[in-house]
Amino acid sequence: MSSVTPTPSPESADARAARAPQQERGQRRVEQILDAAEAVFAEAGVDATSMQAIADRAGASVGSLYHFFPNKDALVEALGMRYADRVSRTNEEAMPLELAHLPTEELFDRVLSAQMRFIASTPAFEAVQDAIHRNCPAVKDAMNNALVGHVTKFLAVRYPSVPPARRQVSAIVSVSTVHALVHLAAQVPAELRDGVLAEAKRMLVAHYERYTEGGPAA
């Protein structure tokens, strides 16, 4: 039997995975590369961006990029994990468990405003998220699971009489709905944005007021 270790294919998990930096200096370099990738993705999109363009923006050699990221998919995945952490923190700060009994309208004011601020401050998010949905399903699932998990806990405090299975389904639908509405609001002309957000809030408030008013529990 041959003792030669096969070379991973470009599609394999090993080939796609970013190499973890071993020193603080290496970690700083990784963050600089991710910052550069984020800036270029925001300008040109993911598909049109080359590793050379990212290296140029980072002030590094392309070889330095490949030392940490074997390909662009690995870089997108790492940036997606960074975004997953930021989105989760944004969501938890907008709807902390200790504020579970806020008036419904105030609650969705907080949620929608927080998500819109995140989108405005992260111009590459939509492009990176689209690439993640296409190429990095594990990152997409990690982000969704974190959001759904927190919303499920929030609903358990806010609506303890609603059955757990119903709360989980509601959390899944709510996360997807808020994402779609925020994405829509970010895409429409600026003069329509406030109206879209107001209509989105009215829809969400009307839905959850049914829970407060003793609507169907199953």
PDB file of C-alpha atoms in Angstrom:
ATOM      1  CA  MET A   1       0.000   0.000   0.000  1.00  0.00           C
ATOM      2  CA  SER A   2       1.328   3.402  -0.950  1.00  0.00           C
ATOM      3  CA  SER A   3       2.279   5.737   1.897  1.00  0.00           C
ATOM      4  CA  VAL A   4       1.778   8.880  -0.195  1.00  0.00           C
ATOM      5  CA  THR A   5      -0.915  11.155   1.223  1.00  0.00           C
ATOM      6  CA  PRO A   6      -3.333  12.272  -1.506  1.00  0.00           C
ATOM      7  CA  THR A   7      -3.524  15.975  -2.244  1.00  0.00           C
ATOM      8  CA  PRO A   8      -6.919  17.420  -1.254  1.00  0.00           C
ATOM      9  CA  SER A   9      -9.084  18.477  -4.160  1.00  0.00           C
ATOM     10  CA  PRO A  10     -10.038  22.166  -4.379  1.00  0.00           C
ATOM     11  CA  GLU A  11     -13.600  21.195  -3.463  1.00  0.00           C
ATOM     12  CA  SER A  12     -12.650  19.305  -0.289  1.00  0.00           C
ATOM     13  CA  ALA A  13     -13.214  20.712   3.177  1.00  0.00           C
ATOM     14  CA  ASP A  14      -9.451  20.757   3.878  1.00  0.00           C
ATOM     15  CA  ALA A  15      -8.760  22.714   0.719  1.00  0.00           C
ATOM     16  CA  ARG A  16     -11.430  25.271   1.549  1.00  0.00           C
ATOM     17  CA  ALA A  17     -10.586  25.787   5.201  1.00  0.00           C
ATOM     18  CA  ALA A  18      -8.681  28.865   6.293  1.00  0.00           C
ATOM     19  CA  ARG A  19      -5.446  28.200   8.151  1.00  0.00           C
ATOM     20  CA  ALA A  20      -5.635  29.322  11.769  1.00  0.00           C
ATOM     21  CA  PRO A  21      -2.894  31.851  12.614  1.00  0.00           C
ATOM     22  CA  GLN A  22      -0.548  30.689  15.357  1.00  0.00           C
ATOM     23  CA  GLN A  23       0.561  34.070  16.692  1.00  0.00           C
ATOM     24  CA  GLU A  24      -1.018  37.404  17.544  1.00  0.00           C
ATOM     25  CA  ARG A  25       0.767  38.998  14.600  1.00  0.00           C
ATOM     26  CA  GLY A  26      -0.727  36.392  12.297  1.00  0.00           C
ATOM     27  CA  GLN A  27      -4.194  37.050  13.709  1.00  0.00           C
ATOM     28  CA  ARG A  28      -3.799  40.766  13.054  1.00  0.00           C
ATOM     29  CA  ARG A  29      -2.784  39.947   9.474  1.00  0.00           C
ATOM     30  CA  VAL A  30      -5.875  37.799   9.017  1.00  0.00           C
ATOM     31  CA  GLU A  31      -8.087  40.636  10.271  1.00  0.00           C
ATOM     32  CA  GLN A  32      -6.396  43.054   7.849  1.00  0.00           C
ATOM     33  CA  ILE A  33      -7.021  40.636   4.977  1.00  0.00           C
ATOM     34  CA  LEU A  34     -10.680  40.240   5.960  1.00  0.00           C
ATOM     35  CA  ASP A  35     -11.069  44.025   6.200  1.00  0.00           C
ATOM     36  CA  ALA A  36      -9.571  44.359   2.707  1.00  0.00           C
ATOM     37  CA  ALA A  37     -11.802  41.616   1.304  1.00  0.00           C
ATOM     38  CA  GLU A  38     -14.849  43.269   2.822  1.00  0.00           C
ATOM     39  CA  ALA A  39     -13.975  46.599   1.189  1.00  0.00           C
ATOM     40  CA  VAL A  40     -13.375  45.072  -2.255  1.00  0.00           C
ATOM     41  CA  PHE A  41     -16.475  42.864  -2.086  1.00  0.00           C
ATOM     42  CA  ALA A  42     -18.569  45.935  -1.269  1.00  0.00           C
ATOM     43  CA  GLU A  43     -17.219  47.699  -4.363  1.00  0.00           C
ATOM     44  CA  ALA A  44     -17.069  44.907  -6.927  1.00  0.00           C
ATOM     45  CA  GLY A  45     -19.072  41.986  -5.553  1.00  0.00           C
ATOM     46  CA  VAL A  46     -17.705  38.592  -4.632  1.00  0.00           C
ATOM     47  CA  ASP A  47     -17.673  36.891  -8.026  1.00  0.00           C
ATOM     48  CA  ALA A  48     -15.826  39.734  -9.776  1.00  0.00           C
ATOM     49  CA  THR A  49     -13.142  40.031  -7.087  1.00  0.00           C
ATOM     50  CA  SER A  50      -9.783  38.291  -7.457  1.00  0.00           C
ATOM     51  CA  MET A  51      -7.421  37.227  -4.714  1.00  0.00           C
ATOM     52  CA  GLN A  52      -4.882  39.626  -6.250  1.00  0.00           C
ATOM     53  CA  ALA A  53      -7.266  42.545  -5.814  1.00  0.00           C
ATOM     54  CA  ILE A  54      -7.716  41.649  -2.150  1.00  0.00           C
ATOM     55  CA  ALA A  55      -3.956  41.329  -1.677  1.00  0.00           C
ATOM     56  CA  ASP A  56      -3.449  44.742  -3.256  1.00  0.00           C
ATOM     57  CA  ARG A  57      -6.030  46.333  -0.943  1.00  0.00           C
ATOM     58  CA  ALA A  58      -4.453  44.629   2.074  1.00  0.00           C
ATOM     59  CA  GLY A  59      -0.963  45.779   1.082  1.00  0.00           C
ATOM     60  CA  ALA A  60       0.187  42.166   1.031  1.00  0.00           C
ATOM     61  CA  SER A  61       1.547  39.690  -1.467  1.00  0.00           C
ATOM     62  CA  VAL A  62      -0.920  37.241  -2.941  1.00  0.00           C
ATOM     63  CA  GLY A  63       1.270  34.514  -1.449  1.00  0.00           C
ATOM     64  CA  SER A  64       0.537  35.919   1.998  1.00  0.00           C
ATOM     65  CA  LEU A  65      -3.172  35.612   1.289  1.00  0.00           C
ATOM     66  CA  TYR A  66      -2.810  32.002   0.209  1.00  0.00           C
ATOM     67  CA  HIS A  67      -0.858  31.260   3.386  1.00  0.00           C
ATOM     68  CA  PHE A  68      -4.029  31.882   5.408  1.00  0.00           C
ATOM     69  CA  PHE A  69      -6.757  31.322   2.805  1.00  0.00           C
ATOM     70  CA  PRO A  70      -6.239  28.610   0.179  1.00  0.00           C
ATOM     71  CA  ASN A  71      -8.924  30.101  -2.069  1.00  0.00           C
ATOM     72  CA  LYS A  72     -11.619  32.766  -2.218  1.00  0.00           C
ATOM     73  CA  ASP A  73     -14.283  30.434  -0.825  1.00  0.00           C
ATOM     74  CA  ALA A  74     -12.261  30.051   2.379  1.00  0.00           C
ATOM     75  CA  LEU A  75     -11.971  33.826   2.659  1.00  0.00           C
ATOM     76  CA  VAL A  76     -15.710  34.299   2.091  1.00  0.00           C
ATOM     77  CA  GLU A  77     -16.424  31.635   4.701  1.00  0.00           C
ATOM     78  CA  ALA A  78     -14.216  33.379   7.277  1.00  0.00           C
ATOM     79  CA  LEU A  79     -15.873  36.720   6.559  1.00  0.00           C
ATOM     80  CA  GLY A  80     -19.256  35.029   6.840  1.00  0.00           C
ATOM     81  CA  MET A  81     -18.375  33.713  10.293  1.00  0.00           C
ATOM     82  CA  ARG A  82     -17.351  37.229  11.321  1.00  0.00           C
ATOM     83  CA  TYR A  83     -20.721  38.514  10.101  1.00  0.00           C
ATOM     84  CA  ALA A  84     -22.564  35.681  11.858  1.00  0.00           C
ATOM     85  CA  ASP A  85     -21.095  36.820  15.163  1.00  0.00           C
ATOM     86  CA  ARG A  86     -21.998  40.472  14.489  1.00  0.00           C
ATOM     87  CA  VAL A  87     -25.552  39.642  13.395  1.00  0.00           C
ATOM     88  CA  SER A  88     -26.100  37.492  16.476  1.00  0.00           C
ATOM     89  CA  ARG A  89     -24.855  40.247  18.788  1.00  0.00           C
ATOM     90  CA  THR A  90     -26.993  42.831  16.983  1.00  0.00           C
ATOM     91  CA  ASN A  91     -30.057  40.645  17.420  1.00  0.00           C
ATOM     92  CA  GLU A  92     -29.382  39.928  21.101  1.00  0.00           C
ATOM     93  CA  GLU A  93     -28.837  43.622  21.845  1.00  0.00           C
ATOM     94  CA  ALA A  94     -32.072  44.571  20.042  1.00  0.00           C
ATOM     95  CA  MET A  95     -34.170  42.016  21.911  1.00  0.00           C
ATOM     96  CA  PRO A  96     -32.483  41.057  25.204  1.00  0.00           C
ATOM     97  CA  LEU A  97     -34.400  38.604  27.346  1.00  0.00           C
ATOM     98  CA  GLU A  98     -34.843  41.185  30.102  1.00  0.00           C
ATOM     99  CA  LEU A  99     -36.911  43.289  27.665  1.00  0.00           C
ATOM    100  CA  ALA A 100     -39.126  40.395  26.592  1.00  0.00           C
ATOM    101  CA  HIS A 101     -42.283  42.207  27.671  1.00  0.00           C
ATOM    102  CA  LEU A 102     -41.782  45.433  25.748  1.00  0.00           C
ATOM    103  CA  PRO A 103     -44.854  46.687  23.860  1.00  0.00           C
ATOM    104  CA  THR A 104     -44.926  44.902  20.520  1.00  0.00           C
ATOM    105  CA  GLU A 105     -44.546  48.077  18.456  1.00  0.00           C
ATOM    106  CA  GLU A 106     -41.516  49.206  20.462  1.00  0.00           C
ATOM    107  CA  LEU A 107     -39.987  45.744  20.162  1.00  0.00           C
ATOM    108  CA  PHE A 108     -40.143  45.722  16.363  1.00  0.00           C
ATOM    109  CA  ASP A 109     -38.919  49.316  16.232  1.00  0.00           C
ATOM    110  CA  ARG A 110     -35.791  48.059  17.998  1.00  0.00           C
ATOM    111  CA  VAL A 111     -35.409  44.963  15.835  1.00  0.00           C
ATOM    112  CA  LEU A 112     -35.891  46.615  12.445  1.00  0.00           C
ATOM    113  CA  SER A 113     -33.831  49.689  13.332  1.00  0.00           C
ATOM    114  CA  ALA A 114     -30.940  47.559  14.599  1.00  0.00           C
ATOM    115  CA  GLN A 115     -30.921  45.420  11.468  1.00  0.00           C
ATOM    116  CA  MET A 116     -31.052  48.459   9.183  1.00  0.00           C
ATOM    117  CA  ARG A 117     -28.133  50.056  11.043  1.00  0.00           C
ATOM    118  CA  PHE A 118     -26.166  46.850  10.631  1.00  0.00           C
ATOM    119  CA  ILE A 119     -26.848  46.735   6.880  1.00  0.00           C
ATOM    120  CA  ALA A 120     -25.927  50.415   6.483  1.00  0.00           C
ATOM    121  CA  SER A 121     -22.638  49.938   8.345  1.00  0.00           C
ATOM    122  CA  THR A 122     -21.748  46.696   6.531  1.00  0.00           C
ATOM    123  CA  PRO A 123     -21.983  47.388   2.790  1.00  0.00           C
ATOM    124  CA  ALA A 124     -20.507  44.023   1.792  1.00  0.00           C
ATOM    125  CA  PHE A 125     -23.005  42.010   3.834  1.00  0.00           C
ATOM    126  CA  GLU A 126     -25.555  41.305   1.100  1.00  0.00           C
ATOM    127  CA  ALA A 127     -22.891  40.237  -1.425  1.00  0.00           C
ATOM    128  CA  VAL A 128     -21.126  38.021   1.090  1.00  0.00           C
ATOM    129  CA  GLN A 129     -24.376  36.509   2.336  1.00  0.00           C
ATOM    130  CA  ASP A 130     -25.409  35.663  -1.226  1.00  0.00           C
ATOM    131  CA  ALA A 131     -22.061  33.898  -1.786  1.00  0.00           C
ATOM    132  CA  ILE A 132     -22.433  32.041   1.512  1.00  0.00           C
ATOM    133  CA  HIS A 133     -25.914  30.842   0.594  1.00  0.00           C
ATOM    134  CA  ARG A 134     -24.528  29.502  -2.669  1.00  0.00           C
ATOM    135  CA  ASN A 135     -21.207  28.070  -1.525  1.00  0.00           C
ATOM    136  CA  CYS A 136     -20.981  27.831   2.287  1.00  0.00           C
ATOM    137  CA  PRO A 137     -24.176  26.242   3.637  1.00  0.00           C
ATOM    138  CA  ALA A 138     -22.557  25.419   6.996  1.00  0.00           C
ATOM    139  CA  VAL A 139     -21.968  29.126   7.692  1.00  0.00           C
ATOM    140  CA  LYS A 140     -25.519  29.993   6.610  1.00  0.00           C
ATOM    141  CA  ASP A 141     -26.890  27.325   8.956  1.00  0.00           C
ATOM    142  CA  ALA A 142     -24.714  28.528  11.851  1.00  0.00           C
ATOM    143  CA  MET A 143     -26.007  32.081  11.457  1.00  0.00           C
ATOM    144  CA  ASN A 144     -29.654  31.034  11.159  1.00  0.00           C
ATOM    145  CA  ASN A 145     -29.437  28.607  14.072  1.00  0.00           C
ATOM    146  CA  ALA A 146     -27.947  31.272  16.356  1.00  0.00           C
ATOM    147  CA  LEU A 147     -30.685  33.758  15.453  1.00  0.00           C
ATOM    148  CA  VAL A 148     -33.516  31.252  15.704  1.00  0.00           C
ATOM    149  CA  GLY A 149     -32.164  29.972  19.026  1.00  0.00           C
ATOM    150  CA  HIS A 150     -32.183  33.417  20.606  1.00  0.00           C
ATOM    151  CA  VAL A 151     -35.612  34.357  19.229  1.00  0.00           C
ATOM    152  CA  THR A 152     -37.020  31.052  20.515  1.00  0.00           C
ATOM    153  CA  LYS A 153     -35.724  31.848  24.026  1.00  0.00           C
ATOM    154  CA  PHE A 154     -37.160  35.356  23.778  1.00  0.00           C
ATOM    155  CA  LEU A 155     -40.584  34.020  22.785  1.00  0.00           C
ATOM    156  CA  ALA A 156     -40.490  31.520  25.656  1.00  0.00           C
ATOM    157  CA  VAL A 157     -40.179  34.400  28.114  1.00  0.00           C
ATOM    158  CA  ARG A 158     -42.693  36.617  26.328  1.00  0.00           C
ATOM    159  CA  TYR A 159     -45.316  33.961  25.554  1.00  0.00           C
ATOM    160  CA  PRO A 160     -44.872  31.125  28.083  1.00  0.00           C
ATOM    161  CA  SER A 161     -48.338  29.699  27.376  1.00  0.00           C
ATOM    162  CA  VAL A 162     -47.580  29.105  23.688  1.00  0.00           C
ATOM    163  CA  PRO A 163     -46.435  25.499  23.082  1.00  0.00           C
ATOM    164  CA  PRO A 164     -42.653  25.097  22.544  1.00  0.00           C
ATOM    165  CA  ALA A 165     -43.045  23.662  19.035  1.00  0.00           C
ATOM    166  CA  ARG A 166     -45.176  26.653  18.017  1.00  0.00           C
ATOM    167  CA  ARG A 167     -42.601  29.078  19.457  1.00  0.00           C
ATOM    168  CA  GLN A 168     -39.807  27.418  17.498  1.00  0.00           C
ATOM    169  CA  VAL A 169     -41.766  27.554  14.250  1.00  0.00           C
ATOM    170  CA  SER A 170     -42.626  31.188  14.951  1.00  0.00           C
ATOM    171  CA  ALA A 171     -38.949  31.967  15.540  1.00  0.00           C
ATOM    172  CA  ILE A 172     -37.931  30.350  12.241  1.00  0.00           C
ATOM    173  CA  VAL A 173     -40.584  32.278  10.309  1.00  0.00           C
ATOM    174  CA  SER A 174     -39.796  35.545  12.103  1.00  0.00           C
ATOM    175  CA  VAL A 175     -36.060  35.382  11.409  1.00  0.00           C
ATOM    176  CA  SER A 176     -36.673  34.701   7.712  1.00  0.00           C
ATOM    177  CA  THR A 177     -39.360  37.391   7.493  1.00  0.00           C
ATOM    178  CA  VAL A 178     -37.317  40.115   9.193  1.00  0.00           C
ATOM    179  CA  HIS A 179     -34.325  39.294   6.993  1.00  0.00           C
ATOM    180  CA  ALA A 180     -36.444  39.515   3.831  1.00  0.00           C
ATOM    181  CA  LEU A 181     -38.093  42.773   4.910  1.00  0.00           C
ATOM    182  CA  VAL A 182     -34.790  44.415   5.857  1.00  0.00           C
ATOM    183  CA  HIS A 183     -33.263  43.282   2.569  1.00  0.00           C
ATOM    184  CA  LEU A 184     -36.223  44.774   0.705  1.00  0.00           C
ATOM    185  CA  ALA A 185     -35.977  48.064   2.618  1.00  0.00           C
ATOM    186  CA  ALA A 186     -32.277  48.284   1.815  1.00  0.00           C
ATOM    187  CA  GLN A 187     -32.946  47.794  -1.914  1.00  0.00           C
ATOM    188  CA  VAL A 188     -35.843  50.184  -2.548  1.00  0.00           C
ATOM    189  CA  PRO A 189     -35.293  53.872  -3.431  1.00  0.00           C
ATOM    190  CA  ALA A 190     -34.441  55.978  -0.387  1.00  0.00           C
ATOM    191  CA  GLU A 191     -37.724  57.905  -0.550  1.00  0.00           C
ATOM    192  CA  LEU A 192     -39.677  54.631  -0.102  1.00  0.00           C
ATOM    193  CA  ARG A 193     -37.546  53.144   2.670  1.00  0.00           C
ATOM    194  CA  ASP A 194     -39.373  54.617   5.664  1.00  0.00           C
ATOM    195  CA  GLY A 195     -42.710  53.561   4.207  1.00  0.00           C
ATOM    196  CA  VAL A 196     -41.520  50.002   3.620  1.00  0.00           C
ATOM    197  CA  LEU A 197     -40.195  49.747   7.176  1.00  0.00           C
ATOM    198  CA  ALA A 198     -43.414  51.197   8.617  1.00  0.00           C
ATOM    199  CA  GLU A 199     -45.514  48.687   6.668  1.00  0.00           C
ATOM    200  CA  ALA A 200     -43.189  45.860   7.739  1.00  0.00           C
ATOM    201  CA  LYS A 201     -43.566  46.887  11.366  1.00  0.00           C
ATOM    202  CA  ARG A 202     -47.368  47.033  11.089  1.00  0.00           C
ATOM    203  CA  MET A 203     -47.429  43.515   9.640  1.00  0.00           C
ATOM    204  CA  LEU A 204     -45.171  42.059  12.350  1.00  0.00           C
ATOM    205  CA  VAL A 205     -46.988  43.854  15.170  1.00  0.00           C
ATOM    206  CA  ALA A 206     -50.391  42.658  13.916  1.00  0.00           C
ATOM    207  CA  HIS A 207     -49.147  39.080  13.794  1.00  0.00           C
ATOM    208  CA  TYR A 208     -47.683  39.039  17.307  1.00  0.00           C
ATOM    209  CA  GLU A 209     -50.554  40.963  18.863  1.00  0.00           C
ATOM    210  CA  ARG A 210     -52.599  37.818  18.217  1.00  0.00           C
ATOM    211  CA  TYR A 211     -50.372  35.982  20.689  1.00  0.00           C
ATOM    212  CA  THR A 212     -50.929  38.701  23.281  1.00  0.00           C
ATOM    213  CA  GLU A 213     -54.687  38.635  22.686  1.00  0.00           C
ATOM    214  CA  GLY A 214     -54.885  34.887  23.169  1.00  0.00           C
ATOM    215  CA  GLY A 215     -54.854  33.854  19.545  1.00  0.00           C
ATOM    216  CA  PRO A 216     -54.547  30.220  18.422  1.00  0.00           C
ATOM    217  CA  ALA A 217     -51.919  28.412  20.514  1.00  0.00           C
ATOM    218  CA  ALA A 218     -51.282  25.503  18.216  1.00  0.00           C
TER     219      ALA A 218
END
